[in-house]
Short mmCIF file of C-alpha atoms in Angstrom, two decimals:
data_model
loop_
_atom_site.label_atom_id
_atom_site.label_comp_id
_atom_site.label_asym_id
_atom_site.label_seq_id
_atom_site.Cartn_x
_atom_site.Cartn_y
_atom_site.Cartn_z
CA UNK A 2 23.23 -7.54 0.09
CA UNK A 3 25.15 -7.28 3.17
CA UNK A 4 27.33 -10.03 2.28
CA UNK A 5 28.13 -8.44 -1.17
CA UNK A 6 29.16 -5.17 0.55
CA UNK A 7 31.72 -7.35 2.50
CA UNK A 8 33.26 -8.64 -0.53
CA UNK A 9 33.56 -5.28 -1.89
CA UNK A 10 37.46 -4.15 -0.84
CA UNK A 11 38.16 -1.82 -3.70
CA UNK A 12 37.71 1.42 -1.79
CA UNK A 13 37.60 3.72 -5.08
CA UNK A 14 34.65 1.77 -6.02
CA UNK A 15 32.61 2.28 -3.00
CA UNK A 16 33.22 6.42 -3.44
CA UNK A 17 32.22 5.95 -7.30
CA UNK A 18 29.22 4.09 -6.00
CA UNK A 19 28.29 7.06 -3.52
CA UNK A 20 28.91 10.03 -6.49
CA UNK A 21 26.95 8.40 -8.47
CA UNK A 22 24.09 7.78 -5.99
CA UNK A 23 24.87 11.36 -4.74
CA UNK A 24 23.28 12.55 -8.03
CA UNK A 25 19.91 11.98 -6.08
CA UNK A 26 19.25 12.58 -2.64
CA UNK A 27 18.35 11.10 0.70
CA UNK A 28 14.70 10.37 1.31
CA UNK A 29 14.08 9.44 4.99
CA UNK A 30 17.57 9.36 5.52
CA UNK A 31 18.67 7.14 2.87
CA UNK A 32 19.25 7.57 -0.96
CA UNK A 33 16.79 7.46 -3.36
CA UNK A 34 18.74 8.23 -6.54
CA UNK A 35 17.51 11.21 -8.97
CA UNK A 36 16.36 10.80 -12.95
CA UNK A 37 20.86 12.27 -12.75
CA UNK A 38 21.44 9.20 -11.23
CA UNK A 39 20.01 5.86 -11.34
CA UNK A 40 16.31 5.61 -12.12
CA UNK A 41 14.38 5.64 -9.40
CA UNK A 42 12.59 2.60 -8.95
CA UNK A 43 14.94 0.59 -11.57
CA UNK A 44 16.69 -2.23 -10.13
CA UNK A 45 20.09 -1.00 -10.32
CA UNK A 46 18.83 1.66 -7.39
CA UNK A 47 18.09 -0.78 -4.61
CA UNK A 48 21.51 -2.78 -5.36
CA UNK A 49 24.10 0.03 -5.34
CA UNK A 50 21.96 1.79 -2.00
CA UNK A 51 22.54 -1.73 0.03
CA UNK A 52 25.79 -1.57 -1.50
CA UNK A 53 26.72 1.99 0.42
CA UNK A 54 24.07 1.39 3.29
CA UNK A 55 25.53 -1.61 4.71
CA UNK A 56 27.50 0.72 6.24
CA UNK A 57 25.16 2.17 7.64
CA UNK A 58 23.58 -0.93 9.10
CA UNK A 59 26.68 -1.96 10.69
CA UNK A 60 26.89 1.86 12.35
CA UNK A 61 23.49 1.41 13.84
CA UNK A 62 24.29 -1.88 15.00
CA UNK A 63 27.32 -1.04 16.64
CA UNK A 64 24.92 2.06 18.52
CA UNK A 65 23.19 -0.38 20.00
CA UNK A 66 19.78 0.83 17.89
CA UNK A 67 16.45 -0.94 16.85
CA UNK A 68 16.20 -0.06 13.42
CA UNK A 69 14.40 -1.68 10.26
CA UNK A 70 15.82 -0.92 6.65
CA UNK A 71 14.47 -2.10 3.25
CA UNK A 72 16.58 -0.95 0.18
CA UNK A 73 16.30 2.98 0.68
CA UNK A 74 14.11 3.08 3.30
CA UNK A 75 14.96 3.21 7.23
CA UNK A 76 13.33 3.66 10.28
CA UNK A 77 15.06 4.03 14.21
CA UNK A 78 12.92 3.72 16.73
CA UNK A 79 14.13 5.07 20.10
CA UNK A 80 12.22 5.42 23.76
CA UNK A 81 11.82 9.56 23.36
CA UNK A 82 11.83 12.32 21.30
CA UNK A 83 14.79 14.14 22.91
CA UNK A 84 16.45 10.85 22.10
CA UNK A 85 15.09 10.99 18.54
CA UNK A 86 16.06 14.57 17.85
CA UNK A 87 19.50 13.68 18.99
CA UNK A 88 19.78 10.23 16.87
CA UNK A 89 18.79 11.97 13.94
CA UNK A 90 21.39 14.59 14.70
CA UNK A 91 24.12 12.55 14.84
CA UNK A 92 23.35 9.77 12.22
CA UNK A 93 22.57 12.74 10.06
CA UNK A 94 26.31 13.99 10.35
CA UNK A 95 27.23 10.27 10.34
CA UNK A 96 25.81 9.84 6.77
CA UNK A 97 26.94 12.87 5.39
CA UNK A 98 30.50 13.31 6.98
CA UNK A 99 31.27 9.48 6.83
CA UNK A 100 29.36 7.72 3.98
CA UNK A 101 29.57 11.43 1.68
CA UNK A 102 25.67 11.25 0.70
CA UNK A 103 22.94 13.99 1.15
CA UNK A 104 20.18 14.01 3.36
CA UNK A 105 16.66 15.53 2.45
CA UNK A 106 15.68 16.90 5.92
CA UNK A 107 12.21 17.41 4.20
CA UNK A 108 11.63 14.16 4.57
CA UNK A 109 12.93 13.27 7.49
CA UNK A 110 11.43 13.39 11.15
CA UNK A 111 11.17 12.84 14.36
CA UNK A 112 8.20 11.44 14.93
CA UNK A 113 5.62 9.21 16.99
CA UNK A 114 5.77 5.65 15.32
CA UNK A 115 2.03 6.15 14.53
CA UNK A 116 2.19 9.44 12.42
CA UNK A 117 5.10 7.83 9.99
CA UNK A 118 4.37 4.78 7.63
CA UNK A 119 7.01 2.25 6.48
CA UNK A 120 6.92 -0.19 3.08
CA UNK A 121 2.82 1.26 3.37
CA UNK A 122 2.36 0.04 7.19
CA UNK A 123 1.98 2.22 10.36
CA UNK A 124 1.30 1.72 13.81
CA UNK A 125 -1.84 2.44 15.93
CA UNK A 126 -1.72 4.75 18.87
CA UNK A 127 -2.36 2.77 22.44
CA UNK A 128 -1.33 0.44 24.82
CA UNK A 129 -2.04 -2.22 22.48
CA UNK A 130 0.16 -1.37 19.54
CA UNK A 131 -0.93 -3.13 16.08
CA UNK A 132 0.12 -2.65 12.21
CA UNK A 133 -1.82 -0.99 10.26
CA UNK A 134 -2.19 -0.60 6.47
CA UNK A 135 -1.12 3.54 6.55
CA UNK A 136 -4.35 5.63 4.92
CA UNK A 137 -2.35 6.64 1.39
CA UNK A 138 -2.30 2.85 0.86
CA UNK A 139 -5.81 2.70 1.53
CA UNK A 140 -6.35 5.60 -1.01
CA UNK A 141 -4.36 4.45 -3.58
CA UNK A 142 -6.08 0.79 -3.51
CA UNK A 143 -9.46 2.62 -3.74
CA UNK A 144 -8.23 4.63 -6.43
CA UNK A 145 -7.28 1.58 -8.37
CA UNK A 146 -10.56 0.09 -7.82
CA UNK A 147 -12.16 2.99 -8.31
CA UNK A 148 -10.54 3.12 -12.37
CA UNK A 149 -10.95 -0.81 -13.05
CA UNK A 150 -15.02 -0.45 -11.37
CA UNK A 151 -15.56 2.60 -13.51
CA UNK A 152 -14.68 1.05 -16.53
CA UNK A 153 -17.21 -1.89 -15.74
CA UNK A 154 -20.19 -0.41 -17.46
CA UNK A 155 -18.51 -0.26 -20.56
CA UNK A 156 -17.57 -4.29 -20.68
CA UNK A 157 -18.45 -7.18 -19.09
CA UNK A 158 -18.06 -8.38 -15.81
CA UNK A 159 -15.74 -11.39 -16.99
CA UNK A 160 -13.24 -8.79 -18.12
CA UNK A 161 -13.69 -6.95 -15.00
CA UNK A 162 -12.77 -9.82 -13.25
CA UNK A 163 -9.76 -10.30 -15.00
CA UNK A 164 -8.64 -7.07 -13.95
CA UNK A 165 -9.69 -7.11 -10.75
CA UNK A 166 -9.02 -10.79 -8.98
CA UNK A 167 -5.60 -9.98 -9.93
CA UNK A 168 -4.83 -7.22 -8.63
CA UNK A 169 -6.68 -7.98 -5.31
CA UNK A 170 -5.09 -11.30 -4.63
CA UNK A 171 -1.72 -9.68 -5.08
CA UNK A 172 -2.80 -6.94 -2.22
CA UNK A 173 -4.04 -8.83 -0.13
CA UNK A 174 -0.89 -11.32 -0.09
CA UNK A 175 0.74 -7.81 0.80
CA UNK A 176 -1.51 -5.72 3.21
CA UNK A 177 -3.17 -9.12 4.24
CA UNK A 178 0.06 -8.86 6.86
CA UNK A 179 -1.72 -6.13 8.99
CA UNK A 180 -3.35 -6.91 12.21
CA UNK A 181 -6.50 -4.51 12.02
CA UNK A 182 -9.09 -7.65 9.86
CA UNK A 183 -11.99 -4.50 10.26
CA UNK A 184 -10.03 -2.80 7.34
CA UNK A 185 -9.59 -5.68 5.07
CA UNK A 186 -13.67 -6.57 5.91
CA UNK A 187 -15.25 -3.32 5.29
CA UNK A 188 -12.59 -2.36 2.22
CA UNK A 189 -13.97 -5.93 0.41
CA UNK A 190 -17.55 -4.63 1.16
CA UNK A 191 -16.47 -1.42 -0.75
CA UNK A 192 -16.02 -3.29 -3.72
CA UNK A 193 -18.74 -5.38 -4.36
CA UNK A 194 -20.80 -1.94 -3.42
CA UNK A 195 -18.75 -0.78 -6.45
CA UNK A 196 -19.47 -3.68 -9.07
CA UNK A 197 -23.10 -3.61 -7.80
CA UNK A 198 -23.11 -0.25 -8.60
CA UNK A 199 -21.68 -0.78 -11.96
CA UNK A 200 -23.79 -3.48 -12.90
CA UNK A 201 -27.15 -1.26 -11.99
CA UNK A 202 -25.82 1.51 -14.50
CA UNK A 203 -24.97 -1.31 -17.51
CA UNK A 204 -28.63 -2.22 -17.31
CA UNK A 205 -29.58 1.38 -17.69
CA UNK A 206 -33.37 0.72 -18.19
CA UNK A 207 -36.05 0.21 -15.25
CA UNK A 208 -36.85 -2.61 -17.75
CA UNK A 209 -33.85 -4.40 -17.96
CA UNK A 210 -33.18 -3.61 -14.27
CA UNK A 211 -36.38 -5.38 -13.18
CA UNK A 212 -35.55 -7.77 -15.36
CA UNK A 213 -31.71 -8.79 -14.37
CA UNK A 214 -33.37 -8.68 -10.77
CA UNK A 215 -35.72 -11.65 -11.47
CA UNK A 216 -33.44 -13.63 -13.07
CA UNK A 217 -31.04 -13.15 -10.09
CA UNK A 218 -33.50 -14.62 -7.84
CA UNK A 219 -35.14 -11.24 -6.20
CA UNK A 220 -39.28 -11.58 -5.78
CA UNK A 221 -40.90 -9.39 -8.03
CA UNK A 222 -42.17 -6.88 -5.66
CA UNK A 223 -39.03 -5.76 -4.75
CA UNK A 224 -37.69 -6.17 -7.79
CA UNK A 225 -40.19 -3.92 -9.69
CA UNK A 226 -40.09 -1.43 -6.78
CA UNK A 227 -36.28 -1.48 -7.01
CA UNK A 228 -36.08 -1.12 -10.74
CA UNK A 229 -38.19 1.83 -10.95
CA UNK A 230 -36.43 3.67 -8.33
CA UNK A 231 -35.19 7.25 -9.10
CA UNK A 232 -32.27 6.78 -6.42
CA UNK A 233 -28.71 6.75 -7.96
CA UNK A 234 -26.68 3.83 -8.60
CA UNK A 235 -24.53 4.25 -4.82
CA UNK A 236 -27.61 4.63 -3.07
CA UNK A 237 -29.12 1.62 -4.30
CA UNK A 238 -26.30 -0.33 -4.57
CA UNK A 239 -27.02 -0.83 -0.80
CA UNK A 240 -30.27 -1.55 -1.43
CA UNK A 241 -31.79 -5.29 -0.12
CA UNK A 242 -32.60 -6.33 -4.13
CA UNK A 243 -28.96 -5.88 -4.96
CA UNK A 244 -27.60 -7.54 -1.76
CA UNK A 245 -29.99 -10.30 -2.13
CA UNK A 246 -29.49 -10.90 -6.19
CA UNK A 247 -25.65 -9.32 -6.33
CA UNK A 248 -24.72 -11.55 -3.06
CA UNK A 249 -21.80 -12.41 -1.62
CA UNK A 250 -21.72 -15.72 -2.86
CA UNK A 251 -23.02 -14.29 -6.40
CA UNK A 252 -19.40 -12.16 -6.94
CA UNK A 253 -17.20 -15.32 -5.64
CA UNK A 254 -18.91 -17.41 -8.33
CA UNK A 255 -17.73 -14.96 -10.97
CA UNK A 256 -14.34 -15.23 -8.85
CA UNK A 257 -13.78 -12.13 -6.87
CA UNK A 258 -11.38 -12.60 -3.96
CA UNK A 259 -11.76 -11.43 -0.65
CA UNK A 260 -9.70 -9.58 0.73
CA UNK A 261 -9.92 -11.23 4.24
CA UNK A 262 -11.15 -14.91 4.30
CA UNK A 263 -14.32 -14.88 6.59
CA UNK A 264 -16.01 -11.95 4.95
#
């Protein structure tokens, strides 16, 4: 995009560019255009912002900063906060003196590198620093699962599948990029807990449960004592005749990734 911006001489276009992005606002000290201006989201937005923010780019360059920017979003990280609070100061005044675009100081900060999250990564506090995937990407992958599981007791686990693999293999070839493996592990145990929780309340009866549990391969003790268990479907879930006849191995046969390969 940088490139582009180069070629771009007409200086009246560049200031149409900015009044038109200037219909939104700055989100973390770049634009993120308004439902005034160009959707948000749309992919119009991300082309005219690296169009104006090159500029930008070549400003912090010619600082001397470490910076990271993709489309409208831009972190600078710096060696203090009195250096932060005076960065921000003047590339503040630098963006809306110079390239004529507005700032949302809401969203802006100062801040350590672990308290702020970038493209859905963070940092972790300590001398060894790692990337993490930040907590609302956490929550909004549970949430997700949370939807597509819920509506599991209602179909069959073939369609939940084809829901779900999908959508997993396409986070993972995201978030899989984080150095913390614990989260990835235990956030793939969440999820069969989920579909083994599912699958308990689609056989509804103590019948059918005892049932489903012998044909999965549990020994009928357990299996009967499972199945007429008053315990809800969470708690059991983690129960040993669900681990042992909803295994591992059981929910990669029906095709369900993992979100980190040795677990």
């Amino acid at each position: 995009m940088g490139q582009i911006a180069k070629r771009v001489e007409d200086k009246r276009l560049l200031k149409l560019i900015r009044a038109f992005l200037n219909a939104g606002v700055m989100e973390n000290g770049l634009v993120s255009p308004s439902v005034e201006g160009t959707p948000q989201g749309g992919p119009l937005s991300p082309l005219l912002s690296n169009l104006v923010l090159d500029e930008f780019d070549r400003e912090l360059e010619r600082r001397g900063h470490r910076f990271v920017r993709y489309a409208d979003d831009s972190n600078i990280y710096v060696r203090s906060e009195r250096a932060g609070q005076r960065v921000m100061e003047s590339i503040t005044q630098f963006i809306t003196q110079e390239l004529k675009l507005k700032v949302n100081e809401a969203k802006s900060a100062v801040a350590r590198p672990q308290e702020r999250k970038f493209l859905g990564f963070s940092f972790t506090a300590g001398p060894e620093v790692k990337r993490v995937i930040a907590p609302k990407a956490v929550d909004r992958f549970k949430q997700r699962i949370r939807e597509i599981t819920g509506r599991a007791k209602g179909v069959s686990m073939k369609t939940t599948m084809e829901e779900l693999a999908p959508y997993m293999r396409g986070w993972r070839s995201y978030f899989g990029f984080c150095e913390t493996p614990e989260v990835l592990i235990g956030l793939t145990r969440w999820v069969r807990l989920r579909l083994r929780a599912a699958l308990w309340r689609q056989w509804k009866t103590p019948r059918r449960r005892r049932a489903a549990l012998l044909e999965l391969g549990v020994r009928e003790p357990l299996a009967s004592n499972t199945a007429g268990s008053g315990r809800g479907p969470w708690y059991l879930a983690k129960a040993k005749a669900l681990s042992v006849g909803l295994s591992n191995a059981y929910f990669k046969s029906l095709g369900l990734p993992s979100l980190f390969e040795d677990c």
